[in-house]
Short mmCIF file of C-alpha atoms in Angstrom, two decimals:
data_model
loop_
_atom_site.label_atom_id
_atom_site.label_comp_id
_atom_site.label_asym_id
_atom_site.label_seq_id
_atom_site.Cartn_x
_atom_site.Cartn_y
_atom_site.Cartn_z
CA MET A 11 49.53 64.71 112.31
CA PRO A 12 49.46 68.34 113.37
CA HIS A 13 52.18 69.17 115.85
CA LEU A 14 52.63 72.48 117.60
CA THR A 15 55.45 74.07 119.55
CA VAL A 16 54.42 77.11 121.49
CA HIS A 17 56.86 79.50 123.22
CA LEU A 18 55.30 81.71 125.84
CA PRO A 19 56.54 83.82 128.78
CA GLU A 20 56.85 81.37 131.67
CA ASN A 21 55.25 83.76 134.16
CA ARG A 22 52.08 83.95 132.03
CA LEU A 23 51.94 80.27 131.14
CA SER A 24 52.47 78.66 134.57
CA GLY A 25 49.29 77.00 135.83
CA LYS A 26 47.40 77.47 132.56
CA GLU A 27 48.97 74.55 130.66
CA PRO A 28 45.94 72.18 130.73
CA GLU A 29 43.52 74.93 129.61
CA LEU A 30 45.85 76.04 126.82
CA VAL A 31 46.39 72.48 125.59
CA THR A 32 42.64 72.00 125.40
CA ALA A 33 42.07 75.29 123.58
CA LEU A 34 44.80 74.63 121.03
CA THR A 35 43.56 71.11 120.40
CA GLU A 36 40.02 72.40 119.88
CA ALA A 37 41.29 75.01 117.41
CA ILE A 38 42.88 72.22 115.31
CA VAL A 39 39.75 70.05 115.51
CA GLU A 40 37.60 73.01 114.36
CA VAL A 41 39.62 73.19 111.15
CA TYR A 42 40.50 69.52 110.44
CA GLY A 43 37.60 67.67 112.10
CA GLU A 44 37.27 65.26 114.95
CA TRP A 45 39.55 62.66 113.31
CA ALA A 46 42.56 64.88 114.03
CA ARG A 47 42.03 65.12 117.81
CA ASP A 48 44.17 62.10 118.79
CA LEU A 49 46.90 63.17 116.36
CA VAL A 50 47.48 66.68 117.74
CA GLY A 51 50.85 66.92 119.49
CA ILE A 52 51.61 70.02 121.55
CA ARG A 53 54.84 71.14 123.25
CA LEU A 54 54.60 74.17 125.50
CA ALA A 55 57.89 75.95 126.19
CA GLY A 56 58.01 78.54 128.91
CA VAL A 57 60.49 81.33 128.30
CA PRO A 58 62.03 82.93 131.41
CA ALA A 59 61.20 86.53 132.20
CA GLY A 60 63.31 89.00 130.20
CA ARG A 61 63.94 86.52 127.33
CA PHE A 62 60.90 87.25 125.23
CA ALA A 63 61.25 90.46 123.18
CA GLN A 64 59.38 92.40 120.56
CA GLY A 65 60.64 95.53 118.86
CA GLY A 66 63.83 95.57 120.87
CA ARG A 67 62.01 95.50 124.26
CA THR A 68 61.30 92.63 126.58
CA VAL A 69 57.61 91.76 126.85
CA ASP A 70 55.45 89.26 128.68
CA THR A 71 52.57 89.26 126.18
CA GLY A 72 54.12 87.53 123.20
CA ALA A 73 53.58 84.02 121.86
CA SER A 74 55.39 82.19 119.11
CA LEU A 75 53.61 79.15 117.71
CA THR A 76 55.07 76.89 115.03
CA MET A 77 52.85 74.23 113.55
CA GLY A 78 54.04 71.45 111.34
CA VAL A 79 51.51 70.79 108.55
CA ARG A 80 51.68 68.18 105.84
CA ALA A 81 52.95 69.89 102.69
CA ALA A 82 49.94 68.58 100.75
CA ALA A 83 47.69 70.86 102.79
CA PHE A 84 49.21 73.87 101.00
CA GLU A 85 48.43 72.38 97.61
CA ARG A 86 44.69 71.97 98.20
CA PRO A 87 42.29 74.30 96.43
CA ASP A 88 41.06 75.55 99.82
CA ALA A 89 44.55 76.06 101.24
CA ASP A 90 44.03 79.79 101.72
CA GLN A 91 40.90 79.24 103.78
CA ILE A 92 42.45 76.41 105.85
CA THR A 93 45.61 78.36 106.67
CA ALA A 94 43.60 81.50 107.56
CA ARG A 95 41.36 79.45 109.88
CA LEU A 96 44.39 77.89 111.54
CA GLY A 97 46.13 81.25 112.08
CA ALA A 98 43.00 82.85 113.50
CA GLY A 99 41.90 79.85 115.54
CA LEU A 100 45.26 79.22 117.17
CA THR A 101 45.64 82.94 117.99
CA ASP A 102 42.15 82.94 119.49
CA ALA A 103 43.00 79.91 121.61
CA ILE A 104 46.03 81.70 123.08
CA THR A 105 44.15 84.91 123.76
CA ASP A 106 41.14 83.11 125.19
CA VAL A 107 43.34 81.46 127.80
CA LEU A 108 46.07 84.04 128.40
CA GLY A 109 44.27 87.28 127.67
CA GLU A 110 43.40 89.59 124.80
CA GLU A 111 46.67 91.53 125.38
CA PHE A 112 48.45 88.58 123.70
CA ARG A 113 46.71 89.00 120.30
CA ALA A 114 49.05 91.60 118.82
CA GLY A 115 52.15 89.72 119.98
CA THR A 116 51.11 86.26 118.81
CA MET A 117 52.90 84.85 115.75
CA VAL A 118 51.64 81.67 114.12
CA GLU A 119 53.95 80.00 111.58
CA LEU A 120 52.75 77.09 109.51
CA VAL A 121 55.63 74.96 108.28
CA ALA A 122 55.30 72.41 105.48
CA SER A 123 56.35 68.88 106.36
CA PRO A 124 56.69 66.65 103.34
CA GLN A 125 55.31 63.16 104.07
CA GLU A 126 58.53 61.51 103.02
CA ARG A 127 60.43 63.59 105.69
CA THR A 128 58.06 62.98 108.56
CA PHE A 129 58.79 60.18 111.02
CA VAL A 130 57.02 58.97 114.16
CA GLY A 131 58.64 56.39 116.42
CA GLY A 132 61.47 56.00 113.94
CA ALA A 133 59.19 55.03 111.06
CA ARG A 134 57.97 57.12 108.15
CA ALA A 135 54.56 58.57 108.94
CA GLU A 136 51.75 57.42 106.68
#
């Protein structure tokens, strides 16, 4: 159940939400396969102008993406390849929609979610 939270400058995000959701979903499907499509959850959070900073300066070309991944994915023999594909694919999705100038300012963080600590609708996720 991949879930993503993406923080982006509001002025750069506005009006591009559907295209970005599609691109991010496709990036996940490219790595996990078609079975994952209906399980991808995305939350886009627009950050008001002047509240996104890099290197002590406000910017409007930064993106912060946090993706919850089942902890078992990091224990697979191909974990290095999977995580590299996720990082690159999600960054590409953002830059494809919002512009190449976002690449250097895009941070993707993959966070392990142990199955026993993941709940959907109040019930433990299977």
